[in-house]
Coordinates of C-alpha atoms and ligand atoms in Angstrom, one line a residue:
X1 CA -82.2 79.2 15.5
X2 CA -83.1 76.5 13.0
X3 CA -84.5 73.0 13.9
X4 CA -81.1 71.3 12.8
X5 CA -79.1 73.4 15.3
X6 CA -81.2 72.6 18.1
X7 CA -81.3 69.1 17.5
X8 CA -77.4 69.2 17.0
X9 CA -77.2 70.8 20.1
X10 CA -79.8 68.5 22.2
X11 CA -77.2 65.5 20.8
X12 CA -74.0 67.5 21.9
X13 CA -75.5 68.2 25.2
X14 CA -76.4 64.5 25.9
X15 CA -72.4 63.4 25.0
X16 CA -71.5 66.1 27.3
X17 CA -73.7 64.7 30.1
X18 CA -72.6 61.3 29.4
X19 CA -69.2 62.0 30.6
X20 CA -70.4 63.7 33.7
X21 CA -72.5 60.7 34.4
X22 CA -69.7 58.4 33.7
X23 CA -67.5 60.4 36.4
X24 CA -70.4 59.4 39.2
X25 CA -70.3 55.9 38.1
X26 CA -66.6 55.7 38.3
X27 CA -66.7 57.3 42.1
X28 CA -69.3 54.6 43.1
X29 CA -67.0 51.9 41.6
X30 CA -63.8 53.3 43.4
X31 CA -65.9 53.7 46.7
X32 CA -67.2 50.2 46.3
X33 CA -63.8 48.6 46.4
X34 CA -62.0 50.9 49.0
X35 CA -64.1 53.6 50.8
X36 CA -60.9 55.4 51.5
X37 CA -59.7 55.6 47.9
X38 CA -59.8 59.3 47.2
X39 CA -59.0 60.5 50.9
X40 CA -55.8 58.6 50.5
X41 CA -55.1 60.1 47.0
X42 CA -55.6 63.6 48.3
X43 CA -52.8 63.1 50.6
X44 CA -50.2 63.6 47.7
X45 CA -48.6 62.2 44.8
X46 CA -45.5 59.8 44.3
X47 CA -45.4 59.1 40.6
X48 CA -42.4 57.0 39.3
X49 CA -42.8 57.8 35.7
X50 CA -43.0 60.9 33.6
X51 CA -44.8 60.2 30.3
X52 CA -44.7 62.6 27.6
X53 CA -47.5 61.4 25.1
X54 CA -49.8 62.6 22.0
X55 CA -52.8 64.2 22.9
X56 CA -54.8 61.6 20.6
X57 CA -57.7 60.3 22.5
X58 CA -56.8 56.7 21.7
X59 CA -53.6 56.7 23.7
X60 CA -54.7 57.3 27.4
X61 CA -51.4 56.5 29.4
X62 CA -52.9 55.4 32.5
X63 CA -55.5 53.0 30.7
X64 CA -53.0 51.6 28.4
X65 CA -50.4 50.5 31.3
X66 CA -52.8 49.3 34.0
X67 CA -51.8 52.3 36.2
X68 CA -53.7 54.2 38.7
X69 CA -53.9 57.9 39.3
X70 CA -51.0 59.1 41.3
X71 CA -48.5 56.9 39.3
X72 CA -47.9 58.4 36.1
X73 CA -47.0 62.3 35.6
X74 CA -48.0 63.0 32.4
X75 CA -47.8 65.7 29.6
X76 CA -49.4 65.5 26.4
X77 CA -49.4 67.7 23.1
X78 CA -49.9 67.1 19.6
X79 CA -47.6 64.4 18.3
X80 CA -45.6 64.1 21.6
X81 CA -42.8 66.5 20.9
X82 CA -40.2 68.2 23.0
X83 CA -39.8 71.5 22.0
X84 CA -36.7 72.9 23.7
X85 CA -38.3 76.2 24.1
X86 CA -41.7 75.0 25.4
X87 CA -42.3 76.6 28.7
X88 CA -45.0 74.2 29.7
X89 CA -43.2 71.2 28.9
X90 CA -40.2 72.5 30.7
X91 CA -42.0 73.3 33.8
X92 CA -43.4 69.7 33.7
X93 CA -40.0 68.5 33.2
X94 CA -38.6 70.6 35.9
X95 CA -41.1 69.7 38.5
X96 CA -41.0 65.9 37.6
X97 CA -37.2 65.9 38.0
X98 CA -36.3 68.3 40.8
X99 CA -39.4 68.0 43.0
X100 CA -41.0 64.8 42.5
X101 CA -37.6 63.4 42.0
X102 CA -38.7 61.1 38.9
X103 CA -36.0 59.0 37.4
X104 CA -37.6 57.5 34.5
X105 CA -39.1 59.6 31.6
X106 CA -41.0 57.9 28.6
X107 CA -41.7 59.5 25.3
X108 CA -44.6 57.7 23.9
X109 CA -45.7 58.1 20.3
X110 CA -48.4 56.2 18.4
X111 CA -49.1 54.5 15.4
X112 CA -52.1 56.3 12.9
X113 CA -51.1 59.7 14.5
X114 CA -52.8 62.4 13.1
X115 CA -50.0 65.2 13.7
X116 CA -47.3 62.8 12.0
X117 CA -49.6 62.3 9.0
X118 CA -50.3 65.9 8.6
X119 CA -46.6 66.9 8.8
X120 CA -46.0 64.4 5.7
X121 CA -48.2 66.5 3.8
X122 CA -47.8 69.8 1.8
X123 CA -51.8 70.9 2.7
X124 CA -51.6 73.8 5.3
X125 CA -53.7 73.0 8.5
X126 CA -53.7 76.3 9.8
X127 CA -51.1 79.0 11.2
X128 CA -49.9 77.7 14.8
X129 CA -50.6 74.0 14.0
X130 CA -48.5 74.5 10.5
X131 CA -45.5 76.0 13.2
X132 CA -46.1 73.1 15.5
X133 CA -45.9 70.5 12.6
X134 CA -42.8 71.9 11.3
X135 CA -40.8 70.2 14.3
X136 CA -42.1 66.7 12.9
X137 CA -41.2 67.9 9.2
X138 CA -37.4 68.3 10.6
X139 CA -37.4 64.5 11.5
X140 CA -39.1 63.6 8.2
X141 CA -36.7 65.7 6.1
X142 CA -33.5 64.1 8.0
X143 CA -35.0 60.7 7.3
X144 CA -37.1 61.1 4.2
X145 CA -35.1 58.4 2.1
X146 CA -35.8 55.8 4.6
X147 CA -39.4 56.8 5.2
X148 CA -40.3 56.9 1.4
X149 CA -38.7 53.7 1.0
X150 CA -42.0 52.0 2.2
X151 CA -44.7 51.4 -0.1
X152 CA -47.5 51.4 2.1
X153 CA -48.9 54.8 3.5
X154 CA -49.4 53.6 7.1
X155 CA -45.9 52.1 7.4
X156 CA -44.6 55.5 6.1
X157 CA -46.6 57.0 9.1
X158 CA -45.4 54.3 11.8
X159 CA -41.8 54.5 10.7
X160 CA -42.0 58.8 11.0
X161 CA -43.7 58.2 14.4
X162 CA -40.8 56.0 15.7
X163 CA -38.2 58.4 14.2
X164 CA -40.0 61.1 15.7
X165 CA -39.9 59.6 19.5
X166 CA -36.3 58.8 18.8
X167 CA -35.8 62.3 17.9
X168 CA -37.8 63.9 21.1
X169 CA -36.0 61.6 23.4
X170 CA -32.6 62.9 22.1
X171 CA -34.2 66.4 22.9
X172 CA -34.8 65.2 26.3
X173 CA -31.3 64.3 26.9
X174 CA -30.0 67.7 25.5
X175 CA -32.5 69.4 27.9
X176 CA -30.3 71.7 30.6
X177 CA -32.5 70.4 33.4
X178 CA -31.9 66.9 32.6
X179 CA -28.2 67.5 32.1
X180 CA -28.1 69.3 35.3
X181 CA -29.9 66.5 37.2
X182 CA -27.3 64.0 35.8
X183 CA -24.3 66.4 36.9
X184 CA -26.0 66.6 40.5
X185 CA -26.0 62.6 40.5
X186 CA -29.8 62.0 39.7
X187 CA -29.4 59.4 37.1
X188 CA -32.6 60.2 34.9
X189 CA -33.2 57.5 32.3
X190 CA -35.1 58.4 28.9
X191 CA -37.2 55.6 27.1
X192 CA -38.8 55.9 23.7
X193 CA -42.2 53.7 23.3
X194 CA -44.6 53.3 20.4
X195 CA -47.9 52.5 21.2
X196 CA -49.7 50.5 18.4
X197 CA -53.3 51.8 18.3
X198 CA -54.3 48.5 15.9
X199 CA -52.9 45.9 18.6
X200 CA -53.2 47.7 22.0
X201 CA -49.4 46.8 22.8
X202 CA -46.8 49.2 23.5
X203 CA -43.4 48.6 21.8
X204 CA -40.3 49.7 23.6
X205 CA -37.9 51.2 21.0
X206 CA -34.2 50.7 21.1
X207 CA -32.7 53.9 21.1
X208 CA -29.0 54.6 20.7
X209 CA -28.7 56.7 23.9
X210 CA -26.4 59.6 24.0
X211 CA -26.5 60.0 27.8
X212 CA -25.4 63.5 29.0
X213 CA -22.2 62.0 29.9
X214 CA -21.1 61.1 26.6
X215 CA -23.3 64.0 24.9
X216 CA -22.0 66.1 21.9
X217 CA -20.0 69.1 23.5
X218 CA -21.9 71.6 21.4
X219 CA -25.0 70.5 23.9
X220 CA -23.3 69.6 27.1
X221 CA -23.3 72.2 29.5
X222 CA -21.3 72.7 32.5
X223 CA -23.1 73.7 35.9
X224 CA -21.6 75.0 38.8
X225 CA -23.5 73.1 41.2
X226 CA -23.8 74.3 45.0
X227 CA -22.0 71.3 46.2
X228 CA -19.0 72.1 44.1
X229 CA -19.2 75.7 45.2
X230 CA -19.1 74.8 48.7
X231 CA -16.1 72.3 47.8
X232 CA -14.1 74.8 45.8
X233 CA -13.9 76.8 49.1
X234 CA -12.2 73.9 51.2
X235 CA -11.0 71.2 48.7
X236 CA -7.2 71.0 47.8
X237 CA -5.9 72.6 44.2
X238 CA -5.7 68.8 43.0
X239 CA -9.5 68.3 42.6
X240 CA -10.4 69.3 39.2
X241 CA -13.7 69.4 37.5
X242 CA -13.2 66.3 35.5
X243 CA -12.1 64.5 38.7
X244 CA -15.5 65.9 40.3
X245 CA -17.6 64.8 37.2
X246 CA -16.0 60.9 37.5
X247 CA -16.8 60.8 41.3
X248 CA -20.4 61.9 40.8
X249 CA -20.8 59.2 37.8
X250 CA -19.1 56.5 40.3
X251 CA -21.5 57.6 43.0
X252 CA -24.4 57.4 40.5
X253 CA -23.3 54.1 39.1
X254 CA -23.1 52.6 43.2
X255 CA -26.5 54.1 44.0
X256 CA -28.0 52.2 40.9
X257 CA -26.2 48.8 41.8
X258 CA -27.4 49.5 45.8
X259 CA -31.1 50.2 44.6
X260 CA -31.2 46.8 42.4
X261 CA -29.4 44.5 44.8
X262 CA -31.9 46.0 47.5
X263 CA -34.7 45.1 45.1
X264 CA -33.2 41.6 45.0
X265 CA -32.3 40.9 48.6
X266 CA -35.4 42.5 50.4
X267 CA -38.5 42.5 48.0
X268 CA -38.1 39.1 46.4
X269 CA -41.7 38.7 46.3
X270 CA -42.3 42.1 44.5
X271 CA -39.2 41.8 42.5
X272 CA -41.0 40.4 39.5
X273 CA -43.4 43.3 39.6
X274 CA -40.7 45.9 40.5
X275 CA -38.5 44.7 37.4
X276 CA -41.6 45.0 35.0
X277 CA -42.2 48.5 36.5
X278 CA -38.8 49.7 36.1
X279 CA -37.7 47.1 33.3
X280 CA -36.2 50.0 31.1
X281 CA -34.2 51.5 34.3
X282 CA -32.5 48.2 34.9
X283 CA -32.1 47.7 31.4
X284 CA -30.3 51.0 30.9
X285 CA -28.2 50.7 34.0
X286 CA -26.5 47.8 32.7
X287 CA -24.7 50.1 30.1
X288 CA -23.5 52.4 32.9
Ligands
ZN1 ZN1 -50.8 61.4 17.7

Protein backbone atom coordinates (compact mmCIF):
# COMPACT_ATOMS: atom_id res chain seq x y z
CA UNK A 1 0.00 0.00 0.00
CA UNK A 2 1.57 3.29 -0.95
CA UNK A 3 1.85 6.29 1.34
CA UNK A 4 -0.80 8.27 -0.53
CA UNK A 5 -3.46 5.60 0.02
CA UNK A 6 -2.51 5.33 3.74
CA UNK A 7 -2.80 9.12 4.25
CA UNK A 8 -6.09 9.21 2.40
CA UNK A 9 -7.48 6.33 4.49
CA UNK A 10 -6.50 8.04 7.75
CA UNK A 11 -8.24 11.20 6.60
CA UNK A 12 -11.42 9.28 5.73
CA UNK A 13 -11.41 7.40 9.07
CA UNK A 14 -11.15 10.75 10.86
CA UNK A 15 -14.21 11.99 8.93
CA UNK A 16 -16.06 8.80 9.83
CA UNK A 17 -15.17 9.08 13.52
CA UNK A 18 -16.30 12.70 13.56
CA UNK A 19 -19.86 11.54 12.77
CA UNK A 20 -19.92 9.06 15.67
CA UNK A 21 -18.44 11.65 18.02
CA UNK A 22 -21.22 13.98 16.88
CA UNK A 23 -23.78 11.38 17.91
CA UNK A 24 -22.33 11.24 21.43
CA UNK A 25 -22.60 15.02 21.71
CA UNK A 26 -26.18 14.88 20.35
CA UNK A 27 -27.21 12.34 23.01
CA UNK A 28 -25.52 14.35 25.78
CA UNK A 29 -27.28 17.54 24.66
CA UNK A 30 -30.71 15.91 24.46
CA UNK A 31 -30.30 14.17 27.82
CA UNK A 32 -29.28 17.46 29.43
CA UNK A 33 -32.50 19.04 28.13
CA UNK A 34 -34.75 16.10 28.99
CA UNK A 35 -33.39 12.95 30.68
CA UNK A 36 -36.41 10.93 29.46
CA UNK A 37 -36.22 12.14 25.83
CA UNK A 38 -35.10 8.86 24.26
CA UNK A 39 -37.28 6.76 26.54
CA UNK A 40 -40.30 8.74 25.37
CA UNK A 41 -39.16 8.48 21.74
CA UNK A 42 -38.87 4.71 22.02
CA UNK A 43 -42.56 4.39 22.92
CA UNK A 44 -43.68 5.01 19.34
CA UNK A 45 -44.07 7.50 16.53
CA UNK A 46 -47.03 9.64 15.56
CA UNK A 47 -45.85 11.65 12.54
CA UNK A 48 -48.31 14.03 10.91
CA UNK A 49 -46.52 14.32 7.59
CA UNK A 50 -44.97 12.11 4.96
CA UNK A 51 -42.19 13.91 3.13
CA UNK A 52 -40.74 12.65 -0.13
CA UNK A 53 -37.51 14.51 -0.70
CA UNK A 54 -34.23 14.39 -2.57
CA UNK A 55 -31.29 12.43 -1.11
CA UNK A 56 -29.15 15.54 -1.50
CA UNK A 57 -27.21 16.12 1.73
CA UNK A 58 -28.10 19.82 1.67
CA UNK A 59 -31.83 19.18 2.09
CA UNK A 60 -32.38 17.47 5.48
CA UNK A 61 -36.17 17.73 6.14
CA UNK A 62 -36.13 17.83 9.97
CA UNK A 63 -33.43 20.46 10.16
CA UNK A 64 -35.05 22.68 7.54
CA UNK A 65 -38.43 22.61 9.25
CA UNK A 66 -37.22 22.65 12.86
CA UNK A 67 -39.06 19.42 13.54
CA UNK A 68 -37.99 16.66 15.89
CA UNK A 69 -37.53 12.94 15.36
CA UNK A 70 -40.99 11.37 15.33
CA UNK A 71 -42.68 14.27 13.52
CA UNK A 72 -42.04 13.54 9.84
CA UNK A 73 -42.12 10.17 8.10
CA UNK A 74 -39.47 10.50 5.40
CA UNK A 75 -38.60 8.89 2.09
CA UNK A 76 -35.73 10.23 0.03
CA UNK A 77 -34.35 9.37 -3.37
CA UNK A 78 -32.46 11.10 -6.14
CA UNK A 79 -34.56 14.09 -7.31
CA UNK A 80 -37.61 13.23 -5.14
CA UNK A 81 -39.26 11.02 -7.73
CA UNK A 82 -42.57 9.23 -7.34
CA UNK A 83 -42.23 6.36 -9.76
CA UNK A 84 -45.50 4.37 -9.91
CA UNK A 85 -43.79 0.97 -9.69
CA UNK A 86 -41.23 1.88 -7.00
CA UNK A 87 -41.80 -0.89 -4.43
CA UNK A 88 -39.86 0.93 -1.73
CA UNK A 89 -41.79 4.19 -2.06
CA UNK A 90 -45.15 2.46 -2.40
CA UNK A 91 -44.55 0.58 0.85
CA UNK A 92 -43.70 3.89 2.53
CA UNK A 93 -46.87 5.53 1.16
CA UNK A 94 -49.06 2.59 2.16
CA UNK A 95 -47.64 2.43 5.68
CA UNK A 96 -47.92 6.21 6.10
CA UNK A 97 -51.52 6.39 4.92
CA UNK A 98 -53.02 3.12 6.10
CA UNK A 99 -51.14 2.55 9.36
CA UNK A 100 -49.86 5.93 10.53
CA UNK A 101 -53.03 7.64 9.22
CA UNK A 102 -51.07 10.55 7.79
CA UNK A 103 -53.18 13.20 6.03
CA UNK A 104 -50.47 15.43 4.61
CA UNK A 105 -47.95 14.29 2.03
CA UNK A 106 -45.26 16.67 0.86
CA UNK A 107 -43.03 16.33 -2.19
CA UNK A 108 -40.00 18.53 -1.62
CA UNK A 109 -37.64 19.35 -4.47
CA UNK A 110 -34.77 21.80 -4.22
CA UNK A 111 -32.71 24.23 -6.24
CA UNK A 112 -29.23 23.24 -7.49
CA UNK A 113 -30.42 19.62 -7.73
CA UNK A 114 -27.70 17.43 -9.25
CA UNK A 115 -30.26 14.88 -10.46
CA UNK A 116 -32.29 17.52 -12.27
CA UNK A 117 -29.14 19.07 -13.73
CA UNK A 118 -27.90 15.70 -14.99
CA UNK A 119 -31.27 14.97 -16.59
CA UNK A 120 -30.91 18.15 -18.65
CA UNK A 121 -27.71 17.03 -20.31
CA UNK A 122 -27.03 14.29 -22.83
CA UNK A 123 -24.07 12.92 -20.89
CA UNK A 124 -24.50 9.39 -19.60
CA UNK A 125 -23.96 8.95 -15.85
CA UNK A 126 -24.21 5.16 -15.88
CA UNK A 127 -26.78 2.44 -16.46
CA UNK A 128 -29.16 2.54 -13.50
CA UNK A 129 -28.75 6.26 -12.98
CA UNK A 130 -29.58 7.00 -16.61
CA UNK A 131 -32.68 4.88 -16.22
CA UNK A 132 -33.70 6.77 -13.07
CA UNK A 133 -33.05 10.17 -14.62
CA UNK A 134 -35.25 9.27 -17.58
CA UNK A 135 -38.20 10.01 -15.30
CA UNK A 136 -37.05 13.63 -15.03
CA UNK A 137 -36.38 13.74 -18.76
CA UNK A 138 -40.07 12.97 -19.30
CA UNK A 139 -40.93 16.18 -17.44
CA UNK A 140 -38.19 18.07 -19.28
CA UNK A 141 -39.45 16.89 -22.66
CA UNK A 142 -43.00 17.95 -21.80
CA UNK A 143 -41.97 21.49 -20.79
CA UNK A 144 -38.77 21.97 -22.84
CA UNK A 145 -39.99 25.19 -24.46
CA UNK A 146 -40.70 26.90 -21.12
CA UNK A 147 -37.47 25.68 -19.52
CA UNK A 148 -35.33 26.72 -22.47
CA UNK A 149 -36.86 30.21 -22.41
CA UNK A 150 -34.68 31.01 -19.38
CA UNK A 151 -31.24 32.35 -20.29
CA UNK A 152 -29.51 31.47 -17.02
CA UNK A 153 -28.52 27.84 -16.50
CA UNK A 154 -29.49 27.84 -12.80
CA UNK A 155 -32.92 29.30 -13.64
CA UNK A 156 -33.44 26.43 -16.08
CA UNK A 157 -32.60 23.91 -13.36
CA UNK A 158 -34.89 25.65 -10.86
CA UNK A 159 -37.72 25.72 -13.41
CA UNK A 160 -37.38 21.99 -14.10
CA UNK A 161 -37.10 21.29 -10.35
CA UNK A 162 -40.45 23.03 -9.80
CA UNK A 163 -42.09 21.25 -12.72
CA UNK A 164 -40.65 17.98 -11.46
CA UNK A 165 -42.25 18.50 -8.03
CA UNK A 166 -45.61 19.18 -9.71
CA UNK A 167 -45.30 16.04 -11.82
CA UNK A 168 -44.52 13.94 -8.74
CA UNK A 169 -47.47 15.44 -6.83
CA UNK A 170 -49.68 14.35 -9.73
CA UNK A 171 -48.16 10.88 -9.57
CA UNK A 172 -49.18 10.64 -5.92
CA UNK A 173 -52.77 11.62 -6.74
CA UNK A 174 -52.82 8.85 -9.35
CA UNK A 175 -51.46 6.31 -6.88
CA UNK A 176 -54.06 3.60 -6.09
CA UNK A 177 -53.20 3.69 -2.37
CA UNK A 178 -54.11 7.40 -2.24
CA UNK A 179 -57.22 6.94 -4.37
CA UNK A 180 -58.38 4.15 -2.10
CA UNK A 181 -57.76 6.32 0.99
CA UNK A 182 -59.98 9.04 -0.50
CA UNK A 183 -62.72 6.58 -1.32
CA UNK A 184 -62.56 5.30 2.26
CA UNK A 185 -63.01 8.85 3.56
CA UNK A 186 -59.40 9.67 4.48
CA UNK A 187 -58.83 13.10 2.88
CA UNK A 188 -55.11 12.83 2.15
CA UNK A 189 -53.65 16.13 0.95
CA UNK A 190 -50.59 16.39 -1.27
CA UNK A 191 -48.36 19.47 -1.25
CA UNK A 192 -45.42 20.56 -3.40
CA UNK A 193 -42.43 22.39 -1.93
CA UNK A 194 -39.24 23.80 -3.39
CA UNK A 195 -36.40 24.24 -0.93
CA UNK A 196 -34.11 27.05 -2.03
CA UNK A 197 -30.62 25.96 -1.05
CA UNK A 198 -29.24 29.46 -1.62
CA UNK A 199 -31.62 31.15 0.88
CA UNK A 200 -32.75 28.32 3.18
CA UNK A 201 -36.41 29.08 2.59
CA UNK A 202 -39.06 26.60 1.53
CA UNK A 203 -41.40 27.81 -1.19
CA UNK A 204 -44.89 26.32 -1.24
CA UNK A 205 -45.78 25.67 -4.87
CA UNK A 206 -49.27 26.42 -6.04
CA UNK A 207 -50.34 23.29 -7.77
CA UNK A 208 -53.52 22.94 -9.72
CA UNK A 209 -54.43 19.77 -7.89
CA UNK A 210 -56.61 17.24 -9.55
CA UNK A 211 -57.67 15.35 -6.46
CA UNK A 212 -58.85 11.76 -6.77
CA UNK A 213 -62.43 13.06 -6.74
CA UNK A 214 -61.91 14.90 -10.02
CA UNK A 215 -59.23 12.78 -11.60
CA UNK A 216 -59.16 11.88 -15.27
CA UNK A 217 -61.04 8.62 -15.83
CA UNK A 218 -57.91 7.07 -17.28
CA UNK A 219 -56.45 6.90 -13.77
CA UNK A 220 -59.53 6.91 -11.52
CA UNK A 221 -60.06 3.49 -10.03
CA UNK A 222 -63.20 2.11 -8.46
CA UNK A 223 -62.53 0.11 -5.33
CA UNK A 224 -64.94 -2.32 -3.79
CA UNK A 225 -64.50 -1.24 -0.20
CA UNK A 226 -65.27 -3.54 2.74
CA UNK A 227 -67.93 -1.12 4.03
CA UNK A 228 -69.67 -1.20 0.63
CA UNK A 229 -69.55 -4.99 0.50
CA UNK A 230 -71.30 -5.06 3.89
CA UNK A 231 -73.75 -2.35 2.81
CA UNK A 232 -74.67 -4.08 -0.43
CA UNK A 233 -75.95 -7.04 1.59
CA UNK A 234 -78.42 -4.82 3.48
CA UNK A 235 -78.97 -1.61 1.53
CA UNK A 236 -82.03 -0.92 -0.63
CA UNK A 237 -81.66 -1.24 -4.43
CA UNK A 238 -81.72 2.59 -4.76
CA UNK A 239 -78.20 2.97 -3.25
CA UNK A 240 -76.03 3.53 -6.31
CA UNK A 241 -72.19 3.65 -6.28
CA UNK A 242 -72.42 7.32 -7.32
CA UNK A 243 -74.53 8.11 -4.24
CA UNK A 244 -72.08 6.21 -2.03
CA UNK A 245 -69.17 8.26 -3.40
CA UNK A 246 -71.13 11.45 -2.76
CA UNK A 247 -71.87 10.43 0.84
CA UNK A 248 -68.24 9.58 1.48
CA UNK A 249 -67.17 12.95 0.11
CA UNK A 250 -69.75 14.75 2.28
CA UNK A 251 -68.53 12.85 5.35
CA UNK A 252 -64.97 13.77 4.52
CA UNK A 253 -65.93 17.42 4.18
CA UNK A 254 -67.82 17.33 7.50
CA UNK A 255 -64.83 15.78 9.28
CA UNK A 256 -62.51 18.49 7.95
CA UNK A 257 -64.83 21.29 9.09
CA UNK A 258 -65.27 19.66 12.50
CA UNK A 259 -61.51 19.31 12.85
CA UNK A 260 -60.87 22.96 12.00
CA UNK A 261 -63.67 24.18 14.30
CA UNK A 262 -62.32 22.04 17.12
CA UNK A 263 -58.93 23.64 16.69
CA UNK A 264 -60.49 27.10 16.79
CA UNK A 265 -62.68 26.44 19.84
CA UNK A 266 -60.60 24.19 22.03
CA UNK A 267 -57.04 25.05 21.22
CA UNK A 268 -57.10 28.80 20.83
CA UNK A 269 -53.62 29.15 22.33
CA UNK A 270 -52.18 26.49 20.11
CA UNK A 271 -54.18 27.46 17.06
CA UNK A 272 -51.55 29.75 15.54
CA UNK A 273 -48.97 27.02 15.83
CA UNK A 274 -51.33 24.37 14.49
CA UNK A 275 -52.34 26.62 11.63
CA UNK A 276 -48.75 26.97 10.61
CA UNK A 277 -48.18 23.27 10.91
CA UNK A 278 -51.17 22.25 8.91
CA UNK A 279 -51.44 25.39 6.80
CA UNK A 280 -51.60 23.47 3.57
CA UNK A 281 -54.24 21.17 4.98
CA UNK A 282 -56.54 24.07 5.90
CA UNK A 283 -55.75 25.89 2.68
CA UNK A 284 -56.65 22.87 0.61
CA UNK A 285 -59.83 22.22 2.60
CA UNK A 286 -61.22 25.54 1.40
CA UNK A 287 -61.56 24.03 -2.02
CA UNK A 288 -63.69 21.16 -0.85
ZN1 LIG B 1 -31.58 16.82 -5.57
